[in-house]
CSV table of C-alpha atoms in Angstrom, one decimal:
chain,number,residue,atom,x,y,z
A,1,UNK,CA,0.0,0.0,0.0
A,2,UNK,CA,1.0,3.5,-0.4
A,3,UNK,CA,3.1,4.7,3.0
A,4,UNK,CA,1.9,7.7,2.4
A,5,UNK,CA,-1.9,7.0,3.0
A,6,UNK,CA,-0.9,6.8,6.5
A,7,UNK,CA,-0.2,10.3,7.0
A,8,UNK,CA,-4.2,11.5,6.2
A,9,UNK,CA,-6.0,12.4,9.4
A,10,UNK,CA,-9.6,11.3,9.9
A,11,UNK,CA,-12.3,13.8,7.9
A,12,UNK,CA,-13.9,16.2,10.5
A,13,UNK,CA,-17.0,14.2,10.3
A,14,UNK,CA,-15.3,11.1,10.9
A,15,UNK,CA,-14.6,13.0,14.0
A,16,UNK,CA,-17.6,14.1,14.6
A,17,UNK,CA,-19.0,10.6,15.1
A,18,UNK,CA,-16.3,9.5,17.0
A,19,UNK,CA,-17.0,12.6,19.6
A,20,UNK,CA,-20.7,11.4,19.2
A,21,UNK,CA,-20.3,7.8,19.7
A,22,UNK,CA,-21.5,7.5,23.1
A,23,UNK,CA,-24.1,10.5,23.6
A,24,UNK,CA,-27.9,10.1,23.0
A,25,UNK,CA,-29.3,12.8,21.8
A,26,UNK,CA,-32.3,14.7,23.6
A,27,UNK,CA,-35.5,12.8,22.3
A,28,UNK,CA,-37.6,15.7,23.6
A,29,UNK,CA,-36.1,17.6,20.4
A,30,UNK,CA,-36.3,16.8,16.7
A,31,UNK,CA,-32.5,16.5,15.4
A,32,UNK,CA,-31.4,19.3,13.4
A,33,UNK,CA,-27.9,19.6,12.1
A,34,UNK,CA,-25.8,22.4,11.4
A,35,UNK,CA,-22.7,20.3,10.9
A,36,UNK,CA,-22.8,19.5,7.4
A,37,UNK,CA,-22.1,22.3,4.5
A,38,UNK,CA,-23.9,20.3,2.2
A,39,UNK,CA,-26.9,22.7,0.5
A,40,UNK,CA,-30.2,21.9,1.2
A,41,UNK,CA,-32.0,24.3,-1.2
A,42,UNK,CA,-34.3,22.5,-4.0
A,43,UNK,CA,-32.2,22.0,-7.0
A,44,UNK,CA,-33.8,24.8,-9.9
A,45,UNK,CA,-36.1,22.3,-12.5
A,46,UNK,CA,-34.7,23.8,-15.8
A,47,UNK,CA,-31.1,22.2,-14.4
A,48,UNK,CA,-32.8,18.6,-13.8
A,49,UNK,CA,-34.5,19.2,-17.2
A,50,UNK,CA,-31.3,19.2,-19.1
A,51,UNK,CA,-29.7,16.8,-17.6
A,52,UNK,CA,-32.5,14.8,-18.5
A,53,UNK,CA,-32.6,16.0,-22.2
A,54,UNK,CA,-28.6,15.6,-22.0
A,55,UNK,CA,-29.0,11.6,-21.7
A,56,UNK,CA,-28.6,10.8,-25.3
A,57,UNK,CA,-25.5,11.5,-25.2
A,58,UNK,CA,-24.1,8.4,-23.2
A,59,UNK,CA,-23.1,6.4,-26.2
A,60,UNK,CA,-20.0,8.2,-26.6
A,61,UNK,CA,-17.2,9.0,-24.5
A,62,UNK,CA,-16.7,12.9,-23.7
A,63,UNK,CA,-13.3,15.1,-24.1
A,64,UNK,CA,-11.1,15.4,-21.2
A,65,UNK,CA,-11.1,19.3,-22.3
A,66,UNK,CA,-15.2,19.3,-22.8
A,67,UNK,CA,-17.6,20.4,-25.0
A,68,UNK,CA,-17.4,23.9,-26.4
A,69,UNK,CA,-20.4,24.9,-25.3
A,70,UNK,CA,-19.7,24.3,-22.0
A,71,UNK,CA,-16.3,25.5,-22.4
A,72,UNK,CA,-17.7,29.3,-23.8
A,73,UNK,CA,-20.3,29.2,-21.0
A,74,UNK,CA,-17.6,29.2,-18.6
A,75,UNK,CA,-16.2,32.1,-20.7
A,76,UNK,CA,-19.1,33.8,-20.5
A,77,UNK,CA,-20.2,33.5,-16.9
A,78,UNK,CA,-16.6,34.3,-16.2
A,79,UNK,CA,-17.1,38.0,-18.4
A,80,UNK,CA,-20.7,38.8,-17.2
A,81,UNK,CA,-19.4,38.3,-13.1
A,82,UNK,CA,-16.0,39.6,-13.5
A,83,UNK,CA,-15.3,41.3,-16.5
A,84,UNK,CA,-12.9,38.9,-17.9
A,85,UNK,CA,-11.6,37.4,-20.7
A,86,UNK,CA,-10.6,34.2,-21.2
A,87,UNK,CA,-9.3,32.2,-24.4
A,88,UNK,CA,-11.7,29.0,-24.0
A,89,UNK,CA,-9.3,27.0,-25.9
A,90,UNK,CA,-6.6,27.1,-23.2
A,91,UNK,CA,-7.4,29.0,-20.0
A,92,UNK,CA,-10.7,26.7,-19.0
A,93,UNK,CA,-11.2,23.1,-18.2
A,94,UNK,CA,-14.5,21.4,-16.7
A,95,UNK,CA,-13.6,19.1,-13.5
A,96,UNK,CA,-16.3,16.4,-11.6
A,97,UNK,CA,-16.6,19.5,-8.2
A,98,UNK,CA,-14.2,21.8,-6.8
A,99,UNK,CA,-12.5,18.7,-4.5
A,100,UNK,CA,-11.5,16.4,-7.3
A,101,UNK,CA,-9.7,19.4,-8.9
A,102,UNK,CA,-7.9,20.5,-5.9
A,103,UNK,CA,-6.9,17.0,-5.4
A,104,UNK,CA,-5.5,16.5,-8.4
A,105,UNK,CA,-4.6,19.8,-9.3
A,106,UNK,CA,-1.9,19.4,-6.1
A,107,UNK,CA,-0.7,16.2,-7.8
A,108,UNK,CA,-0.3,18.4,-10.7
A,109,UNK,CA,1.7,20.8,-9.6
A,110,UNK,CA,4.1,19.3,-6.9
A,111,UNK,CA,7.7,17.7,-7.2
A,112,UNK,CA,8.7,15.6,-4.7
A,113,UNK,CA,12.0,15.4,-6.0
A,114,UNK,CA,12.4,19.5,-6.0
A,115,UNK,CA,14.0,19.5,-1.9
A,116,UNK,CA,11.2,18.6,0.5
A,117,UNK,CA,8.4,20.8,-0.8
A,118,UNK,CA,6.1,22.9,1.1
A,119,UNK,CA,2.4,23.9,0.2
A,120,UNK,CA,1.2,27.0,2.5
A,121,UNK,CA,-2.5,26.6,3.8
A,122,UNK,CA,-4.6,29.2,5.4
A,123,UNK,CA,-5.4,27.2,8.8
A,124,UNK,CA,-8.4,26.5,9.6
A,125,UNK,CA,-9.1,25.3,6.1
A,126,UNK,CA,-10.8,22.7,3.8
A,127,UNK,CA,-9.0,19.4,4.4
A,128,UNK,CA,-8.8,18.5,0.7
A,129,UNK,CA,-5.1,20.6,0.8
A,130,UNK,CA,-3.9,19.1,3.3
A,131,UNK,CA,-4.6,15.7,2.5
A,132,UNK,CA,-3.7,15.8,-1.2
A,133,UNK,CA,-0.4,17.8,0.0
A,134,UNK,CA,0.3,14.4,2.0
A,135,UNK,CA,-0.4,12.1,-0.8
A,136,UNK,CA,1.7,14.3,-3.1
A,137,UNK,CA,4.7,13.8,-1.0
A,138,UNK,CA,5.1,17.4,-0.1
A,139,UNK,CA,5.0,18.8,3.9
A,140,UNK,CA,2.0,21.3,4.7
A,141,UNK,CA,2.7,24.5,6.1
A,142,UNK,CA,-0.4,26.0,8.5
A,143,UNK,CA,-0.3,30.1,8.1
A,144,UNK,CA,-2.1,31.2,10.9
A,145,UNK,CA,-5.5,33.3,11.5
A,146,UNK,CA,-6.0,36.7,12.9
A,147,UNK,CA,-8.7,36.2,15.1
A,148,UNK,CA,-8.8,40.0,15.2
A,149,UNK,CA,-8.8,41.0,11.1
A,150,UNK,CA,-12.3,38.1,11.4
A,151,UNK,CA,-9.4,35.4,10.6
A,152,UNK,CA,-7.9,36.5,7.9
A,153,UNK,CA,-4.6,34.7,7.2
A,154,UNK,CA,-1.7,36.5,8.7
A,155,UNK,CA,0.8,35.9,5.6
A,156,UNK,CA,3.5,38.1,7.4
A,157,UNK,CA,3.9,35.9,9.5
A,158,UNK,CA,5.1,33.0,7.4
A,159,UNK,CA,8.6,32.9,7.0
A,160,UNK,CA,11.3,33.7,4.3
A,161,UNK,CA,12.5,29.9,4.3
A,162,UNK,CA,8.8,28.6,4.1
A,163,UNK,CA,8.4,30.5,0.9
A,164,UNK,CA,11.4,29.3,-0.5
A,165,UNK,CA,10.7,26.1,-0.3
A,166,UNK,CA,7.2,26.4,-1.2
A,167,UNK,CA,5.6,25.0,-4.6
A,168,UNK,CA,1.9,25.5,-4.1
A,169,UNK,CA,-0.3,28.2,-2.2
A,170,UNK,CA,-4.0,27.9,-1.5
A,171,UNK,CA,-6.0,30.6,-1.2
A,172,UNK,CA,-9.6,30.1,0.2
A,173,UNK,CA,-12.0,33.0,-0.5
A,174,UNK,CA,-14.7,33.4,0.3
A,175,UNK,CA,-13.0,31.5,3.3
A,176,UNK,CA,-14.1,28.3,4.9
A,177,UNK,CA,-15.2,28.8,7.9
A,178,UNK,CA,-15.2,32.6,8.4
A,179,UNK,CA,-16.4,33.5,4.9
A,180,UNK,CA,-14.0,36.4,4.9
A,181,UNK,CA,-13.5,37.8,1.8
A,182,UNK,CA,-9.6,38.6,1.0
A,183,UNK,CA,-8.7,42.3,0.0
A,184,UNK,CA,-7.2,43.7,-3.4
A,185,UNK,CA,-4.0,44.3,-1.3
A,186,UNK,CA,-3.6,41.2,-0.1
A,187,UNK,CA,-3.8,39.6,-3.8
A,188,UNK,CA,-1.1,41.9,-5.0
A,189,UNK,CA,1.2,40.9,-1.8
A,190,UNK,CA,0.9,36.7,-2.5
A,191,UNK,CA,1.9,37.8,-6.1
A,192,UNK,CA,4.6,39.1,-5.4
A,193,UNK,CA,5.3,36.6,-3.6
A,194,UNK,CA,4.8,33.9,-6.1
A,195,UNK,CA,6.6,36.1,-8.7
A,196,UNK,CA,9.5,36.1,-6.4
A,197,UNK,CA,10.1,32.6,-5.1
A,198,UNK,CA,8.3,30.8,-8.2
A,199,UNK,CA,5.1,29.2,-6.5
A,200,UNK,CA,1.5,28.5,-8.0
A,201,UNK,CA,-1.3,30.2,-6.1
A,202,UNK,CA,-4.7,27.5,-6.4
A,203,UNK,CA,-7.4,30.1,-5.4
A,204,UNK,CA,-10.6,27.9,-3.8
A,205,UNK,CA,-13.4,30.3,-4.8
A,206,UNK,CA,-16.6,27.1,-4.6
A,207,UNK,CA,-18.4,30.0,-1.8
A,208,UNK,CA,-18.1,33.2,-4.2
A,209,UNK,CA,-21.9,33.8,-5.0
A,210,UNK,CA,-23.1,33.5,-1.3
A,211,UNK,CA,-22.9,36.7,0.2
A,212,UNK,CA,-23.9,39.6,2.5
A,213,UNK,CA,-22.5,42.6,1.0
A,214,UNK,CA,-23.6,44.9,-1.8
A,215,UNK,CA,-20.5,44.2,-3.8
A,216,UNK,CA,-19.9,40.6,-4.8
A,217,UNK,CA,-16.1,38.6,-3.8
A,218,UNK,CA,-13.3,39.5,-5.3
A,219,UNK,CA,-11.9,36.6,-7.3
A,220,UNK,CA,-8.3,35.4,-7.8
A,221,UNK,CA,-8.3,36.3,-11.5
A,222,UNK,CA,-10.1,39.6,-11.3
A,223,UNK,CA,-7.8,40.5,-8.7
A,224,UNK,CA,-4.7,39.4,-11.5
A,225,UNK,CA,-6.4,41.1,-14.2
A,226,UNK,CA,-7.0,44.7,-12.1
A,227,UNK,CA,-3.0,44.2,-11.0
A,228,UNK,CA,-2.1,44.5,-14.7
A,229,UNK,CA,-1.5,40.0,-14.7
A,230,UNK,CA,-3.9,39.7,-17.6
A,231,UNK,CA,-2.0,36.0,-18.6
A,232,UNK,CA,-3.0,35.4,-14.9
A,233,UNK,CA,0.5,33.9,-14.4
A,234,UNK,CA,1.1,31.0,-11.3
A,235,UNK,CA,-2.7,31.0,-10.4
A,236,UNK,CA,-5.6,29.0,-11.3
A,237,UNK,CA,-9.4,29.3,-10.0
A,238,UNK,CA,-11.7,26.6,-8.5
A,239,UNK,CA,-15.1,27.2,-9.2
A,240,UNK,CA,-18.3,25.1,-8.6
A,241,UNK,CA,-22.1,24.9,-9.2
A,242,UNK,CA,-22.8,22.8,-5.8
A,243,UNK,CA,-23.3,26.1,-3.6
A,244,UNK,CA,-23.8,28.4,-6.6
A,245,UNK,CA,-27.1,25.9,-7.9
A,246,UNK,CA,-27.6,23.7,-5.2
A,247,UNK,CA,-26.7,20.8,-7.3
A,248,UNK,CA,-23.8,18.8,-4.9
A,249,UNK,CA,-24.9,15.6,-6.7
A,250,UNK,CA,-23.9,16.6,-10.2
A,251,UNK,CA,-20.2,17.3,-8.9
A,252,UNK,CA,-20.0,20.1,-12.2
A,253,UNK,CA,-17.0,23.2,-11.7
A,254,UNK,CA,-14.1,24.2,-13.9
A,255,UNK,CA,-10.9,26.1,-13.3
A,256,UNK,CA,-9.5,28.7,-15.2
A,257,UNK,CA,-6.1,30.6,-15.1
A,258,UNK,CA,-2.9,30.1,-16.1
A,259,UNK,CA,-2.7,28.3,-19.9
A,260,UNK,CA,0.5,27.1,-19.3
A,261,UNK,CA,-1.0,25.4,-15.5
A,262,UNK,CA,-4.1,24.5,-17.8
A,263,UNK,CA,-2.6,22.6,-20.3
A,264,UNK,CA,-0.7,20.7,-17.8
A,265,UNK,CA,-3.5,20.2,-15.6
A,266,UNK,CA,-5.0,18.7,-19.0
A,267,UNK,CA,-2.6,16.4,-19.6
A,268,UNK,CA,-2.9,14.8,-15.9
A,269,UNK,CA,-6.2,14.4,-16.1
A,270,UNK,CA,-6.3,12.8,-19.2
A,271,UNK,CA,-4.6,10.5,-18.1
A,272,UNK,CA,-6.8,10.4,-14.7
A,273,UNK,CA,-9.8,9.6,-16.6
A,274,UNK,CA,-11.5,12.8,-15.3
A,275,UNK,CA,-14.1,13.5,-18.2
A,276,UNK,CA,-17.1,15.2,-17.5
A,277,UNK,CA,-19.9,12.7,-18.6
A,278,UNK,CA,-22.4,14.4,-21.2
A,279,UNK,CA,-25.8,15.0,-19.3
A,280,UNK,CA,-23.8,16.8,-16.8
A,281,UNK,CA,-21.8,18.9,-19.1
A,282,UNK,CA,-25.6,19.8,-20.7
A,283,UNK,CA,-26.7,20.3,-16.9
A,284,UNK,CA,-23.8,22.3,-16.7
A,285,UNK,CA,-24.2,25.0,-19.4
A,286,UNK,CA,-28.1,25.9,-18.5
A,287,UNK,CA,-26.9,26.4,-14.9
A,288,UNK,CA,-23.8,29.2,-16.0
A,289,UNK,CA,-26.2,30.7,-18.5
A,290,UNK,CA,-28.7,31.3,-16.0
A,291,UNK,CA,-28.4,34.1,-13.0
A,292,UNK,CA,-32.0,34.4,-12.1
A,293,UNK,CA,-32.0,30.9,-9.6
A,294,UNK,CA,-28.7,32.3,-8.4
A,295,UNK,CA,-29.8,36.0,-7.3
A,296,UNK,CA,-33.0,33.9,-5.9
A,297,UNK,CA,-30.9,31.7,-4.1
A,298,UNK,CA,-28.6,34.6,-2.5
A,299,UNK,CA,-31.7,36.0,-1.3
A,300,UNK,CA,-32.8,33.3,0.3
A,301,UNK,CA,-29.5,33.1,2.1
A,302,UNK,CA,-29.9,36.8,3.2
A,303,UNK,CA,-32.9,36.4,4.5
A,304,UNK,CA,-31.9,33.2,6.7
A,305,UNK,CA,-28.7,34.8,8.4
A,306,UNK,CA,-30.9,38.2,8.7
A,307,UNK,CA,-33.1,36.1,11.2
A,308,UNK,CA,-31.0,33.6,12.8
A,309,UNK,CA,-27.5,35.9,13.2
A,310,UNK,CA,-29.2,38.6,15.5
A,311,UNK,CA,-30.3,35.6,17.6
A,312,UNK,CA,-27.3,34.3,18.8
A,313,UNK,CA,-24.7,37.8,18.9
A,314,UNK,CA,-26.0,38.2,22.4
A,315,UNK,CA,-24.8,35.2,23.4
A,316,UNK,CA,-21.9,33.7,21.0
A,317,UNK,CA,-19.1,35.8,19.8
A,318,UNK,CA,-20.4,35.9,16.1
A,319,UNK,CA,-21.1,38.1,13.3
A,320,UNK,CA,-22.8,38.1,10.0
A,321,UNK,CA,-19.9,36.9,7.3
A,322,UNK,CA,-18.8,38.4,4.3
A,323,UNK,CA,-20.2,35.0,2.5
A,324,UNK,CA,-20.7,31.6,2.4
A,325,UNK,CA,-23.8,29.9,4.7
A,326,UNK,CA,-21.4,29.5,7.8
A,327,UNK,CA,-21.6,30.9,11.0
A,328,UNK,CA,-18.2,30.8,12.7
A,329,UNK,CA,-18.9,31.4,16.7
A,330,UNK,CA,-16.9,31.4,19.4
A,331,UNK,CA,-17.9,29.3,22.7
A,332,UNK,CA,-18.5,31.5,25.6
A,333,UNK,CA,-15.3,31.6,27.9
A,334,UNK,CA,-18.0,31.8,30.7
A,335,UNK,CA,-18.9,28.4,30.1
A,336,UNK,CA,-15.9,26.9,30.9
A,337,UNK,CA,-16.4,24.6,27.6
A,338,UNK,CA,-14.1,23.5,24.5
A,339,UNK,CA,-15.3,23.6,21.5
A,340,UNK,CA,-15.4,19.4,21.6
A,341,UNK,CA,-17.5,19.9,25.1
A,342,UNK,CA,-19.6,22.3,23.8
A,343,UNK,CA,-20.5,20.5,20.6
A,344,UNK,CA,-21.1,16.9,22.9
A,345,UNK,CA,-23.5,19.0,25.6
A,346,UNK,CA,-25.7,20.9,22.4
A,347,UNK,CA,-26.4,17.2,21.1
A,348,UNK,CA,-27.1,15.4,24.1
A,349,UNK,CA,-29.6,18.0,25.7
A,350,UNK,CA,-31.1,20.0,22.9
A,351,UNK,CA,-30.6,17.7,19.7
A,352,UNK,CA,-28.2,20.0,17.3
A,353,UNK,CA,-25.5,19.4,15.9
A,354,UNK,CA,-22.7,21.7,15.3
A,355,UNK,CA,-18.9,21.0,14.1
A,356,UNK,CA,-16.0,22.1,16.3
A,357,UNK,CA,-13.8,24.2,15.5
A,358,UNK,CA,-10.3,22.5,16.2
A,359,UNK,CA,-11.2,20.0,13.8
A,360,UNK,CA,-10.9,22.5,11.0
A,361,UNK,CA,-7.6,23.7,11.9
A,362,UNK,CA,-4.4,22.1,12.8
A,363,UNK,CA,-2.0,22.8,16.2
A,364,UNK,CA,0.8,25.2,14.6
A,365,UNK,CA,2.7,28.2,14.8
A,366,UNK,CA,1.3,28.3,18.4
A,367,UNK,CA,-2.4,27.0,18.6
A,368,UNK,CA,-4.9,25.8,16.7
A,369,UNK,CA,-6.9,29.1,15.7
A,370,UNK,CA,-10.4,27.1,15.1
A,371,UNK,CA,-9.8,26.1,19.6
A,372,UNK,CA,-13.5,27.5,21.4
A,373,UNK,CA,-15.6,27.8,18.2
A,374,UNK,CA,-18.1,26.2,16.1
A,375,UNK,CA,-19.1,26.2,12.5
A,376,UNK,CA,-22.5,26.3,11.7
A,377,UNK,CA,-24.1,25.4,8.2
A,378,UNK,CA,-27.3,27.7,7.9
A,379,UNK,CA,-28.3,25.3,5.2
A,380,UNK,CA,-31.9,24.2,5.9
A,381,UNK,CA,-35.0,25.7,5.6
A,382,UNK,CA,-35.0,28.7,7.5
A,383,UNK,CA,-37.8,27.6,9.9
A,384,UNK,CA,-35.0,25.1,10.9
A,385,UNK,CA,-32.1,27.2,11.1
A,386,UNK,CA,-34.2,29.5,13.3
A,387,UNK,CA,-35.1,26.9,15.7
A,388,UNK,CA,-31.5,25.2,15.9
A,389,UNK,CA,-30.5,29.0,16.8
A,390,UNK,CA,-33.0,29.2,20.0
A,391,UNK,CA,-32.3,26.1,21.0
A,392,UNK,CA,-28.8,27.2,20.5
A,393,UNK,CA,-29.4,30.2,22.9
A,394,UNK,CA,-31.4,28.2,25.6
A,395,UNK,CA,-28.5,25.8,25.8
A,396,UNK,CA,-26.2,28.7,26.7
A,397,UNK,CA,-28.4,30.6,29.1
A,398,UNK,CA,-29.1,27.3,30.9
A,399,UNK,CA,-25.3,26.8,31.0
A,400,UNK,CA,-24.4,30.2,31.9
A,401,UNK,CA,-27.2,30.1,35.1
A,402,UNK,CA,-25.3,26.7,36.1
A,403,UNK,CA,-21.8,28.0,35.8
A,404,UNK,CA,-22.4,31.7,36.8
């Protein structure tokens, strides 16, 4: 077997039912869970119509580089949200979701052979990087949060001889958990970065049409193209329909960047056997050509964390993000509670489930910055999301009156 399977850690939910294994949940409450980021919104018809209608095409085995249909509508979703342009013959490629492609693309890029390699992570972050860092043979690097800038990675703080040594940057924003958004500045100061020591930037985008503000995220390649990097050199984009459409199942996205990353992110998954089967690539294109079921679905959002966020600020360390559907709250230092307590008490006496924060970040560089909070997916019906919130807040209060 591989050695190197050995290094992977457990998934967070793995975890999670581990930390669960031996609690009964209250039966005087229904179960809700706000662990999962999985979307629960109804997938739109018109996409489960052409996938449908896309079914006569099974007979043949698709390009590795798709249809061009489905490459221009990534083109043009790509112009109408950020003003870009993209060649569709070598800047774009479909991939089966956001976490094959980051997977692979890390298999891609990294060489084992090139003095023990380094990828730099934001940390907390999406385990995807780290495990496909492991597998890849390189070493992760955990750049650590500012709990005070709403966790924004503190790149600063990473040293000269982790850069030099790193191959590979991932860049999460829209950020999992915090659903910060990263700055203009910020973008120009990784590329110098990568400019300087030679790294590729993979920026993980799957969140960016969730969100609170009136301007929409800055992406990675909008950032490139307003800093004057219109070839988009060392970085390519992960994007997805899961969040975007509420279609998880189809496990539909595409990257786009770099042609010279593209072409050799083509040739690996040519060889991967990562073609994008036909009713999906037709599924595909009526979801990017369509923004009405998107600005619908944003609104739907809006209105959820408009109810449930004001509910629990008086009694969690939490605000409203700048997107995504997570809540990231800190555990009351009154309570006397981890994160892991905290998580195991919820379930047992009021039936919801929420994820702790340590298992979404890693012990390094001095902590682990995810240590007395939650993550909470606000990804039910809003009835739901409102009732796992007083529950939530009933929980606390009743904690708070034992362990004044």
């Amino acid at each position: 077997m591989n050695p190197l399977l050995s290094r992977l850690q457990p998934y967070p939910f793995e975890r999670l039912r581990q930390l669960f294994a031996d609690i009964t949940p209250s039966p005087a409450h229904r179960p809700i869970s706000l662990g999962i980021g999985e979307p629960r919104h109804a997938t739109p018809a018109f996409i489960q119509q052409a996938l449908i209608e896309g079914l006569g095409g099974l007979s043949a085995y698709p390009a590795t580089a798709g249809e061009p249909r489905l490459r221009q509508a990534f083109a043009d979703w790509m112009q109408r949200r950020y003003g870009l342009q993209v060649d569709v013959a070598t800047q774009v490629l479909p991939v089966n979701g956001s976490r094959e492609a980051l997977f692979a693309f890390v298999q891609t890029v990294i060489d084992p052979s090139a003095g023990e390699p380094l990828v730099v992570l934001p940390n907390p972050f999406y385990q995807i990087y780290e495990g496909a860092t492991l597998l890849a043979g390189a070493t992760p690097y955990y750049a650590p949060s500012d709990p005070a800038r709403n966790f924004a990675v503190d790149w600063d703080s990473v040293p000269e001889a982790v850069w030099q040594r790193t191959q590979l940057l991932f860049v999460c924003s829209p950020g999992n958990p915090t659903g910060a958004v990263m700055p203009l500045a910020e973008w120009e100061k990784l590329f110098a970065l990568a400019d300087r020591h030679g790294f590729v930037i993979g920026s993980d985008e799957c969140y960016s049409e969730i969100y609170f503000r009136d301007e929409p995220p800055l992406g990675g390649l909008e950032a490139a193209a307003r800093l004057g990097r219109k070839d988009f050199r060392n970085l390519l984009a992960f994007t997805s329909l899961s969040k975007r459409s509420n279609v998880p199942g189809l496990r539909s996205g595409f990257v786009a960047g770099d042609a010279q990353l593209v072409k050799a992110f083509l040739l690996y998954r040519t060889y991967h056997g990562s073609a994008m089967g036909p009713a999906v690539q037709a599924a595909s294109v009526a979801a990017w050509n369509d923004e009405q079921h998107v600005v619908e679905n944003r609104a739907l959002y809006r209105a959820k964390f408009a109810q449930v966020t004001p509910l629990l600020t008086p009694v969690m360390d939490v605000q409203l993000p700048d997107a995504g559907f997570y809540l990231w709250a800190g555990v009351p230092p009154a309570l006397g509670m981890s994160d892991t307590d905290f998580a195991r008490a919820l379930l047992a006496q009021y039936n919801v489930t929420v994820l702790p924060g340590s298992y979404l970040a890693r012990d390094a560089q001095g902590g682990n910055p995810g240590a007395g909070r939650v993550r909470m997916a606000l990804v039910a019906e809003t009835a739901e999301c409102v009732e796992a919130a007083q529950r939530i807040v009933q929980f606390i209060q009743s904690q708070t009156v034992q362990h004044p």
